[in-house]
PDB file of C-alpha atoms in Angstrom:
ATOM      1  CA  MET A 868      55.640  46.011 -60.197  1.00 54.00           C
ATOM      2  CA  ASN A 869      56.702  45.043 -64.026  1.00 51.00           C
ATOM      3  CA  GLN A 870      60.839  45.934 -63.919  1.00 50.00           C
ATOM      4  CA  ASP A 871      60.651  46.111 -67.270  1.00 47.00           C
ATOM      5  CA  LYS A 872      58.877  49.107 -67.318  1.00 44.00           C
ATOM      6  CA  MET A 873      61.028  51.093 -65.094  1.00 47.00           C
ATOM      7  CA  HIS A 874      64.684  53.021 -65.444  1.00 47.00           C
ATOM      8  CA  LEU A 875      67.715  51.960 -62.770  1.00 47.00           C
ATOM      9  CA  VAL A 876      70.082  54.584 -62.082  1.00 49.00           C
ATOM     10  CA  ASN A 877      72.476  55.181 -59.224  1.00 50.00           C
ATOM     11  CA  LYS A 878      72.095  58.770 -57.493  1.00 55.00           C
ATOM     12  CA  ILE A 879      74.484  60.064 -54.831  1.00 56.00           C
ATOM     13  CA  PHE A 880      74.602  61.422 -51.522  1.00 62.00           C
ATOM     14  CA  ASN A 881      77.269  62.090 -49.651  1.00 62.00           C
ATOM     15  CA  ASN A 882      79.836  60.254 -51.834  1.00 64.00           C
ATOM     16  CA  GLU A 883      77.203  57.060 -50.937  1.00 71.00           C
ATOM     17  CA  THR A 884      75.454  55.479 -53.971  1.00 76.00           C
ATOM     18  CA  ILE A 885      72.050  55.339 -53.742  1.00 81.00           C
ATOM     19  CA  ARG A 886      69.889  52.544 -55.634  1.00 85.00           C
ATOM     20  CA  THR A 887      67.056  54.038 -57.382  1.00 81.00           C
ATOM     21  CA  VAL A 888      64.427  53.435 -60.005  1.00 81.00           C
ATOM     22  CA  TRP A 889      62.195  55.574 -61.866  1.00 76.00           C
ATOM     23  CA  ASP A 890      58.907  54.122 -62.170  1.00 75.00           C
ATOM     24  CA  LYS A 891      57.469  55.105 -66.041  1.00 69.00           C
ATOM     25  CA  GLU A 892      54.078  53.812 -64.921  1.00 71.00           C
ATOM     26  CA  GLN A 893      54.131  55.608 -61.489  1.00 72.00           C
ATOM     27  CA  GLU A 894      56.202  58.188 -62.026  1.00 68.00           C
ATOM     28  CA  LYS A 895      57.530  58.612 -58.922  1.00 73.00           C
ATOM     29  CA  TYR A 896      61.152  57.117 -57.128  1.00 79.00           C
ATOM     30  CA  PHE A 897      61.485  53.504 -55.354  1.00 85.00           C
ATOM     31  CA  ILE A 898      64.524  53.633 -53.237  1.00 85.00           C
ATOM     32  CA  SER A 899      66.725  50.866 -51.935  1.00 88.00           C
ATOM     33  CA  VAL A 900      65.412  50.738 -47.902  1.00 89.00           C
ATOM     34  CA  VAL A 901      69.241  49.047 -47.380  1.00 89.00           C
ATOM     35  CA  ASP A 902      71.185  52.110 -48.696  1.00 87.00           C
ATOM     36  CA  ILE A 903      69.208  54.953 -47.050  1.00 85.00           C
ATOM     37  CA  VAL A 904      69.155  52.535 -43.241  1.00 86.00           C
ATOM     38  CA  SER A 905      72.803  52.691 -43.744  1.00 86.00           C
ATOM     39  CA  VAL A 906      73.468  56.202 -44.811  1.00 83.00           C
ATOM     40  CA  ILE A 907      71.327  57.379 -41.943  1.00 83.00           C
ATOM     41  CA  SER A 908      72.624  54.663 -39.003  1.00 82.00           C
ATOM     42  CA  GLU A 909      76.389  54.955 -40.113  1.00 76.00           C
ATOM     43  CA  SER A 910      75.814  50.695 -39.330  1.00 76.00           C
ATOM     44  CA  LYS A 911      78.658  48.822 -40.742  1.00 76.00           C
ATOM     45  CA  ASP A 912      75.726  46.459 -42.321  1.00 83.00           C
ATOM     46  CA  GLY A 913      72.939  48.079 -43.209  1.00 81.00           C
ATOM     47  CA  ARG A 914      70.843  45.345 -44.489  1.00 85.00           C
ATOM     48  CA  LYS A 915      71.786  43.649 -40.308  1.00 89.00           C
ATOM     49  CA  TYR A 916      70.331  46.431 -39.650  1.00 87.00           C
ATOM     50  CA  TRP A 917      66.794  47.218 -41.439  1.00 88.00           C
ATOM     51  CA  ASN A 918      66.067  43.877 -40.262  1.00 87.00           C
ATOM     52  CA  LYS A 919      65.658  44.160 -37.393  1.00 87.00           C
ATOM     53  CA  LEU A 920      64.188  47.324 -38.230  1.00 87.00           C
ATOM     54  CA  LYS A 921      61.407  45.893 -40.653  1.00 86.00           C
ATOM     55  CA  GLN A 922      60.799  43.612 -37.108  1.00 87.00           C
ATOM     56  CA  ARG A 923      60.044  46.148 -34.683  1.00 86.00           C
ATOM     57  CA  LEU A 924      58.192  48.187 -37.183  1.00 84.00           C
ATOM     58  CA  ASN A 925      56.063  44.746 -38.206  1.00 83.00           C
ATOM     59  CA  ALA A 926      55.544  43.983 -34.077  1.00 83.00           C
ATOM     60  CA  GLU A 927      54.040  47.882 -33.837  1.00 82.00           C
ATOM     61  CA  GLY A 928      51.533  47.694 -36.974  1.00 78.00           C
ATOM     62  CA  ASN A 929      53.499  50.047 -38.926  1.00 74.00           C
ATOM     63  CA  GLU A 930      52.189  49.871 -42.380  1.00 74.00           C
ATOM     64  CA  THR A 931      55.532  51.033 -44.090  1.00 72.00           C
ATOM     65  CA  VAL A 932      56.466  47.658 -43.898  1.00 76.00           C
ATOM     66  CA  THR A 933      53.741  46.015 -46.126  1.00 72.00           C
ATOM     67  CA  ASN A 934      54.029  48.953 -48.431  1.00 73.00           C
ATOM     68  CA  CYS A 935      57.578  47.670 -49.694  1.00 82.00           C
ATOM     69  CA  HIS A 936      58.791  45.990 -52.016  1.00 83.00           C
ATOM     70  CA  GLN A 937      60.885  44.041 -53.956  1.00 86.00           C
ATOM     71  CA  LEU A 938      63.021  44.296 -57.056  1.00 85.00           C
ATOM     72  CA  LYS A 939      66.156  42.598 -58.646  1.00 83.00           C
ATOM     73  CA  LEU A 940      69.422  45.350 -57.600  1.00 83.00           C
ATOM     74  CA  LYS A 941      72.559  45.109 -58.887  1.00 80.00           C
ATOM     75  CA  ALA A 942      75.319  44.743 -55.526  1.00 79.00           C
ATOM     76  CA  GLN A 943      78.530  45.882 -54.783  1.00 75.00           C
ATOM     77  CA  ASP A 944      79.593  42.316 -55.602  1.00 78.00           C
ATOM     78  CA  GLY A 945      78.149  42.974 -59.167  1.00 76.00           C
ATOM     79  CA  LYS A 946      75.473  40.351 -58.329  1.00 81.00           C
ATOM     80  CA  TYR A 947      71.684  41.367 -58.760  1.00 82.00           C
ATOM     81  CA  ARG A 948      69.673  40.337 -55.913  1.00 84.00           C
ATOM     82  CA  MET A 949      66.058  40.829 -54.131  1.00 89.00           C
ATOM     83  CA  THR A 950      66.025  44.151 -52.473  1.00 88.00           C
ATOM     84  CA  ASP A 951      63.645  45.633 -50.645  1.00 89.00           C
ATOM     85  CA  VAL A 952      62.466  49.443 -52.507  1.00 90.00           C
ATOM     86  CA  VAL A 953      59.642  52.098 -51.162  1.00 85.00           C
ATOM     87  CA  ASP A 954      58.546  54.884 -52.941  1.00 84.00           C
ATOM     88  CA  ILE A 955      59.576  58.358 -51.460  1.00 79.00           C
ATOM     89  CA  GLU A 956      56.681  58.302 -48.782  1.00 78.00           C
ATOM     90  CA  GLY A 957      57.590  55.315 -47.432  1.00 82.00           C
ATOM     91  CA  MET A 958      60.682  56.421 -47.017  1.00 83.00           C
ATOM     92  CA  PHE A 959      60.183  59.252 -44.915  1.00 81.00           C
ATOM     93  CA  ARG A 960      58.681  57.031 -42.376  1.00 80.00           C
ATOM     94  CA  ILE A 961      61.442  54.563 -42.272  1.00 83.00           C
ATOM     95  CA  ILE A 962      63.729  57.598 -41.611  1.00 82.00           C
ATOM     96  CA  GLU A 963      61.019  58.770 -38.873  1.00 80.00           C
ATOM     97  CA  SER A 964      62.346  55.579 -37.096  1.00 81.00           C
ATOM     98  CA  ILE A 965      65.969  56.218 -36.901  1.00 82.00           C
ATOM     99  CA  PRO A 966      67.491  58.051 -34.786  1.00 78.00           C
ATOM    100  CA  SER A 967      70.332  59.723 -36.916  1.00 77.00           C
ATOM    101  CA  LYS A 968      71.873  63.474 -37.276  1.00 77.00           C
ATOM    102  CA  ASN A 969      71.751  62.598 -40.461  1.00 73.00           C
ATOM    103  CA  ALA A 970      67.884  62.380 -41.054  1.00 77.00           C
ATOM    104  CA  GLU A 971      67.012  66.076 -41.864  1.00 78.00           C
ATOM    105  CA  PRO A 972      70.177  66.700 -44.659  1.00 77.00           C
ATOM    106  CA  ILE A 973      68.686  63.326 -46.485  1.00 75.00           C
ATOM    107  CA  LYS A 974      65.659  63.733 -45.780  1.00 75.00           C
ATOM    108  CA  GLN A 975      65.806  67.329 -48.127  1.00 75.00           C
ATOM    109  CA  TRP A 976      68.099  64.962 -50.152  1.00 71.00           C
ATOM    110  CA  LEU A 977      64.487  63.151 -51.035  1.00 72.00           C
ATOM    111  CA  ALA A 978      62.368  65.593 -51.457  1.00 68.00           C
ATOM    112  CA  LYS A 979      64.640  67.017 -53.987  1.00 69.00           C
ATOM    113  CA  LEU A 980      65.300  63.964 -56.069  1.00 64.00           C
ATOM    114  CA  GLY A 981      61.267  63.577 -55.994  1.00 61.00           C
ATOM    115  CA  SER A 982      61.132  67.035 -57.047  1.00 58.00           C
ATOM    116  CA  GLU A 983      63.363  66.760 -60.050  1.00 60.00           C
ATOM    117  CA  ARG A 984      61.809  64.331 -61.399  1.00 56.00           C
ATOM    118  CA  ILE A 985      58.953  65.111 -61.462  1.00 49.00           C
ATOM    119  CA  ASP A 986      59.626  68.598 -62.724  1.00 55.00           C
ATOM    120  CA  GLU A 987      61.843  66.943 -65.715  1.00 55.00           C
ATOM    121  CA  THR A 988      58.513  64.887 -65.991  1.00 49.00           C
ATOM    122  CA  PHE A 989      56.089  67.526 -67.180  1.00 46.00           C
ATOM    123  CA  ASP A 990      59.733  70.043 -69.189  1.00 58.00           C
ATOM    124  CA  PRO A 991      61.849  67.862 -70.481  1.00 58.00           C
ATOM    125  CA  SER A 992      64.121  70.717 -71.149  1.00 66.00           C
ATOM    126  CA  LEU A 993      65.212  71.000 -67.425  1.00 62.00           C
ATOM    127  CA  ALA A 994      66.843  67.201 -67.824  1.00 68.00           C
ATOM    128  CA  ALA A 995      68.617  68.900 -70.868  1.00 72.00           C
ATOM    129  CA  GLN A 996      69.530  72.409 -68.953  1.00 78.00           C
ATOM    130  CA  ARG A 997      70.598  70.405 -65.332  1.00 75.00           C
ATOM    131  CA  ALA A 998      73.437  67.810 -67.824  1.00 78.00           C
ATOM    132  CA  ILE A 999      74.531  71.141 -69.634  1.00 83.00           C
ATOM    133  CA  ASP A1000      74.735  72.933 -65.842  1.00 83.00           C
ATOM    134  CA  LEU A1001      76.997  69.724 -64.734  1.00 78.00           C
ATOM    135  CA  TYR A1002      79.166  68.636 -67.765  1.00 81.00           C
ATOM    136  CA  ARG A1003      80.014  73.106 -67.489  1.00 85.00           C
ATOM    137  CA  ALA A1004      80.786  71.942 -63.605  1.00 80.00           C
ATOM    138  CA  LYS A1005      83.282  69.033 -64.398  1.00 77.00           C
ATOM    139  CA  GLY A1006      84.904  72.194 -66.672  1.00 82.00           C
ATOM    140  CA  TYR A1007      84.171  71.410 -70.091  1.00 84.00           C
ATOM    141  CA  ASP A1008      84.013  74.028 -72.466  1.00 85.00           C
ATOM    142  CA  GLU A1009      81.215  75.487 -74.674  1.00 89.00           C
ATOM    143  CA  LYS A1010      81.780  74.101 -77.713  1.00 86.00           C
ATOM    144  CA  TRP A1011      82.007  70.439 -76.538  1.00 84.00           C
ATOM    145  CA  ILE A1012      78.598  70.708 -74.471  1.00 86.00           C
ATOM    146  CA  ALA A1013      77.275  71.601 -77.392  1.00 86.00           C
ATOM    147  CA  LYS A1014      78.548  68.399 -79.521  1.00 83.00           C
ATOM    148  CA  ARG A1015      77.709  65.958 -77.499  1.00 84.00           C
ATOM    149  CA  ILE A1016      74.468  67.265 -76.203  1.00 85.00           C
ATOM    150  CA  LYS A1017      73.855  66.511 -79.973  1.00 85.00           C
ATOM    151  CA  GLY A1018      74.982  63.180 -80.285  1.00 84.00           C
ATOM    152  CA  ILE A1019      73.077  62.548 -77.735  1.00 85.00           C
ATOM    153  CA  GLN A1020      69.642  63.630 -79.519  1.00 85.00           C
ATOM    154  CA  ASP A1021      71.749  62.064 -83.141  1.00 87.00           C
ATOM    155  CA  ARG A1022      72.732  58.691 -81.043  1.00 89.00           C
ATOM    156  CA  LYS A1023      68.761  58.544 -80.078  1.00 89.00           C
ATOM    157  CA  GLN A1024      67.563  58.838 -84.003  1.00 92.00           C
ATOM    158  CA  LEU A1025      70.175  55.776 -84.741  1.00 94.00           C
ATOM    159  CA  THR A1026      68.341  53.676 -82.240  1.00 92.00           C
ATOM    160  CA  ASP A1027      65.077  54.391 -83.184  1.00 93.00           C
ATOM    161  CA  VAL A1028      66.783  53.632 -86.986  1.00 95.00           C
ATOM    162  CA  TRP A1029      67.801  50.337 -85.493  1.00 96.00           C
ATOM    163  CA  LYS A1030      64.337  49.525 -83.368  1.00 93.00           C
ATOM    164  CA  ASP A1031      63.194  50.021 -86.965  1.00 93.00           C
ATOM    165  CA  GLY A1032      65.361  47.144 -88.145  1.00 94.00           C
ATOM    166  CA  GLY A1033      64.040  44.573 -85.956  1.00 94.00           C
ATOM    167  CA  ILE A1034      66.393  45.169 -82.970  1.00 93.00           C
ATOM    168  CA  THR A1035      64.696  45.256 -79.820  1.00 87.00           C
ATOM    169  CA  GLU A1036      67.762  44.131 -77.057  1.00 89.00           C
ATOM    170  CA  SER A1037      70.262  45.609 -75.733  1.00 86.00           C
ATOM    171  CA  LYS A1038      72.967  43.141 -76.238  1.00 91.00           C
ATOM    172  CA  GLU A1039      72.011  44.097 -80.444  1.00 94.00           C
ATOM    173  CA  TYR A1040      72.351  47.674 -79.695  1.00 93.00           C
ATOM    174  CA  ALA A1041      75.504  46.563 -77.559  1.00 93.00           C
ATOM    175  CA  ILE A1042      76.775  44.772 -80.446  1.00 96.00           C
ATOM    176  CA  LEU A1043      76.556  47.062 -83.461  1.00 97.00           C
ATOM    177  CA  THR A1044      77.841  49.569 -81.233  1.00 96.00           C
ATOM    178  CA  ASN A1045      80.943  47.928 -81.676  1.00 96.00           C
ATOM    179  CA  GLU A1046      80.635  46.874 -84.947  1.00 97.00           C
ATOM    180  CA  ILE A1047      80.908  50.910 -85.645  1.00 97.00           C
ATOM    181  CA  TYR A1048      83.436  51.886 -82.826  1.00 97.00           C
ATOM    182  CA  LYS A1049      85.589  49.035 -84.127  1.00 97.00           C
ATOM    183  CA  GLU A1050      85.971  49.996 -87.410  1.00 97.00           C
ATOM    184  CA  TRP A1051      86.786  53.508 -86.758  1.00 97.00           C
ATOM    185  CA  SER A1052      88.832  53.507 -83.538  1.00 97.00           C
ATOM    186  CA  GLY A1053      90.413  49.738 -83.787  1.00 96.00           C
ATOM    187  CA  MET A1054      88.601  49.128 -80.625  1.00 97.00           C
ATOM    188  CA  THR A1055      85.275  47.451 -79.116  1.00 95.00           C
ATOM    189  CA  ALA A1056      84.019  50.150 -76.438  1.00 93.00           C
ATOM    190  CA  LYS A1057      84.911  48.459 -73.656  1.00 91.00           C
ATOM    191  CA  GLN A1058      88.516  48.205 -75.233  1.00 94.00           C
ATOM    192  CA  TYR A1059      88.400  51.758 -75.655  1.00 95.00           C
ATOM    193  CA  LYS A1060      87.052  52.493 -71.934  1.00 91.00           C
ATOM    194  CA  SER A1061      90.210  50.080 -70.894  1.00 90.00           C
ATOM    195  CA  PHE A1062      92.381  51.796 -73.239  1.00 94.00           C
ATOM    196  CA  LYS A1063      91.318  55.567 -71.826  1.00 91.00           C
ATOM    197  CA  GLY A1064      91.754  53.887 -68.318  1.00 88.00           C
ATOM    198  CA  LEU A1065      88.465  54.185 -67.558  1.00 84.00           C
ATOM    199  CA  ARG A1066      85.715  52.119 -65.819  1.00 76.00           C
ATOM    200  CA  LYS A1067      82.078  52.572 -64.925  1.00 70.00           C
ATOM    201  CA  GLU A1068      82.505  56.805 -66.560  1.00 79.00           C
ATOM    202  CA  SER A1069      80.678  57.462 -69.701  1.00 84.00           C
ATOM    203  CA  LEU A1070      83.496  56.751 -72.514  1.00 91.00           C
ATOM    204  CA  ARG A1071      82.064  60.016 -74.256  1.00 89.00           C
ATOM    205  CA  ASP A1072      82.339  62.302 -71.592  1.00 88.00           C
ATOM    206  CA  ASN A1073      85.797  61.637 -71.655  1.00 91.00           C
ATOM    207  CA  MET A1074      86.665  61.914 -75.168  1.00 91.00           C
ATOM    208  CA  THR A1075      88.204  64.905 -77.015  1.00 91.00           C
ATOM    209  CA  ASP A1076      86.146  67.162 -79.589  1.00 88.00           C
ATOM    210  CA  VAL A1077      87.452  65.258 -82.907  1.00 93.00           C
ATOM    211  CA  GLU A1078      87.218  61.684 -80.687  1.00 94.00           C
ATOM    212  CA  VAL A1079      83.618  62.956 -80.514  1.00 91.00           C
ATOM    213  CA  ALA A1080      83.659  64.371 -83.819  1.00 92.00           C
ATOM    214  CA  LEU A1081      84.334  60.227 -85.078  1.00 96.00           C
ATOM    215  CA  ALA A1082      81.933  58.227 -82.701  1.00 95.00           C
ATOM    216  CA  ASP A1083      79.156  61.109 -84.352  1.00 93.00           C
ATOM    217  CA  LEU A1084      79.915  60.709 -88.319  1.00 96.00           C
ATOM    218  CA  GLY A1085      80.179  57.229 -87.273  1.00 97.00           C
ATOM    219  CA  GLU A1086      76.734  56.770 -85.914  1.00 96.00           C
ATOM    220  CA  ILE A1087      75.104  59.185 -88.319  1.00 95.00           C
ATOM    221  CA  ALA A1088      76.411  57.508 -91.582  1.00 97.00           C
ATOM    222  CA  THR A1089      74.501  53.962 -89.930  1.00 97.00           C
ATOM    223  CA  ARG A1090      71.767  56.157 -89.825  1.00 96.00           C
ATOM    224  CA  GLU A1091      71.430  57.286 -92.988  1.00 97.00           C
ATOM    225  CA  ILE A1092      72.153  54.400 -94.529  1.00 97.00           C
ATOM    226  CA  ALA A1093      70.263  52.191 -92.747  1.00 97.00           C
ATOM    227  CA  LYS A1094      67.515  54.640 -93.636  1.00 96.00           C
ATOM    228  CA  LYS A1095      68.636  53.787 -97.156  1.00 96.00           C
ATOM    229  CA  LYS A1096      68.587  50.322 -96.927  1.00 95.00           C
ATOM    230  CA  ASN A1097      66.677  49.241 -94.816  1.00 95.00           C
ATOM    231  CA  PRO A1098      68.127  46.311 -93.586  1.00 96.00           C
ATOM    232  CA  LYS A1099      66.134  43.879 -91.104  1.00 95.00           C
ATOM    233  CA  GLY A1100      68.006  41.747 -88.403  1.00 95.00           C
ATOM    234  CA  LEU A1101      71.107  41.764 -87.060  1.00 96.00           C
ATOM    235  CA  ASN A1102      73.201  40.796 -89.993  1.00 96.00           C
ATOM    236  CA  GLU A1103      72.329  43.226 -92.412  1.00 97.00           C
ATOM    237  CA  ASN A1104      72.418  45.867 -89.727  1.00 97.00           C
ATOM    238  CA  ILE A1105      75.934  44.832 -88.800  1.00 97.00           C
ATOM    239  CA  ASP A1106      76.826  44.656 -92.327  1.00 97.00           C
ATOM    240  CA  VAL A1107      75.197  48.713 -92.141  1.00 97.00           C
ATOM    241  CA  ALA A1108      77.497  49.227 -89.354  1.00 97.00           C
ATOM    242  CA  ARG A1109      80.575  48.563 -90.145  1.00 97.00           C
ATOM    243  CA  ARG A1110      80.365  50.352 -93.329  1.00 98.00           C
ATOM    244  CA  GLY A1111      78.983  54.041 -91.134  1.00 97.00           C
ATOM    245  CA  GLY A1112      81.675  53.315 -89.490  1.00 97.00           C
ATOM    246  CA  LYS A1113      84.243  52.181 -92.181  1.00 98.00           C
ATOM    247  CA  ILE A1114      83.173  56.557 -93.008  1.00 98.00           C
ATOM    248  CA  ALA A1115      84.225  57.857 -89.718  1.00 97.00           C
ATOM    249  CA  GLY A1116      87.301  55.351 -89.944  1.00 97.00           C
ATOM    250  CA  ASN A1117      88.804  56.779 -93.379  1.00 98.00           C
ATOM    251  CA  ALA A1118      88.017  60.605 -91.944  1.00 98.00           C
ATOM    252  CA  ARG A1119      90.481  59.657 -89.047  1.00 97.00           C
ATOM    253  CA  LYS A1120      93.093  58.122 -91.435  1.00 97.00           C
ATOM    254  CA  ASP A1121      92.807  61.179 -93.394  1.00 97.00           C
ATOM    255  CA  LEU A1122      92.937  63.573 -91.098  1.00 97.00           C
ATOM    256  CA  GLU A1123      95.503  61.990 -88.684  1.00 97.00           C
ATOM    257  CA  GLN A1124      97.906  61.640 -91.939  1.00 97.00           C
ATOM    258  CA  GLU A1125      97.975  65.458 -92.226  1.00 97.00           C
ATOM    259  CA  LEU A1126      99.091  66.287 -88.890  1.00 96.00           C
ATOM    260  CA  GLY A1127     101.141  63.549 -88.286  1.00 97.00           C
ATOM    261  CA  GLU A1128      99.519  61.617 -85.196  1.00 96.00           C
ATOM    262  CA  SER A1129      97.286  59.559 -84.026  1.00 96.00           C
ATOM    263  CA  VAL A1130      93.673  61.429 -83.121  1.00 96.00           C
ATOM    264  CA  VAL A1131      92.420  58.402 -80.972  1.00 96.00           C
ATOM    265  CA  THR A1132      94.382  58.999 -76.964  1.00 94.00           C
ATOM    266  CA  ASN A1133      94.269  57.979 -73.530  1.00 93.00           C
ATOM    267  CA  ALA A1134      93.284  61.274 -72.663  1.00 90.00           C
ATOM    268  CA  ASN A1135      90.585  61.693 -70.421  1.00 88.00           C
ATOM    269  CA  ALA A1136      88.510  63.936 -67.969  1.00 80.00           C
ATOM    270  CA  LEU A1137      88.984  62.091 -65.077  1.00 70.00           C
ATOM    271  CA  ASN A1138      90.484  64.018 -61.883  1.00 60.00           C
ATOM    272  CA  TYR A1139      91.455  61.418 -59.954  1.00 52.00           C
ATOM    273  CA  GLN A1140      93.299  57.586 -60.922  1.00 55.00           C
ATOM    274  CA  TYR A1141      92.516  53.930 -59.945  1.00 53.00           C
ATOM    275  CA  ILE A1142      95.249  52.353 -58.586  1.00 48.00           C
ATOM    276  CA  ASP A1143      95.215  48.647 -58.653  1.00 47.00           C
ATOM    277  CA  GLU A1144      94.239  46.644 -55.734  1.00 40.00           C
ATOM    278  CA  LYS A1145      96.244  43.682 -56.865  1.00 42.00           C
ATOM    279  CA  GLU A1146      99.360  45.406 -57.557  1.00 42.00           C
ATOM    280  CA  ILE A1147      99.138  47.343 -54.246  1.00 36.00           C
ATOM    281  CA  GLU A1148      98.569  43.779 -52.022  1.00 41.00           C
ATOM    282  CA  MET A1149     101.403  42.421 -54.223  1.00 43.00           C
ATOM    283  CA  LYS A1150     103.888  45.903 -53.316  1.00 43.00           C
ATOM    284  CA  ASN A1151     102.649  45.448 -49.422  1.00 42.00           C
TER     285      ASN A1151
END
């Protein structure tokens, strides 16, 4: 299995994170066995439970264990470790080996998971509609959603231009994005997320409509300049990214001068608040 041709994602079942991998070539999901086993068995140590179950299945000659693959998945501590994964069919067989009241709900969840992703492969508009429905469920208004969806399209067009200019590594995309952000907002994407009190959440999903418009303007300007100047390599593209970001920065300054206040805000769309565990420990 070539992990470079796979898309790593996290799915949620009953507020539990299930690490999953979409294999583009085989067009199927591969799912972390430990994560599913932990949910079904309600074990405090899902890894130990799976090791014992694996030994029993091996002894019984069950082919499910033979069909397990190992992929490097990100663990809770942030480190990547080799983890047993199986496809949805194999996962059903493992679930059958675990007596639990959670078995039936998670089987329905897995069936829905596979069906949705396969449907989206044949009709990509379903994925777009699912995103729109999710934004609506979270309370975003229609104008914001329309701008966000268009921003996703514009971003894809920008990364395509970068790719033509020799940008291929994810860290290079991040560097260029940061250059655009620094020019118009004064912060890198990471600093911006921290300013808004975010961790894993999407920065764009927590921007106001004005912030989204400025972010989009910076990227659109960068794209158009790059198409005209045809920069090659990281250094030339950095220069163009700064110029594109500066255009959005100038627009921001003009608007703020009219309003008399900053349009870059620490407001976010979260309906919860992170609590600093270190602060709690100090208070206790």
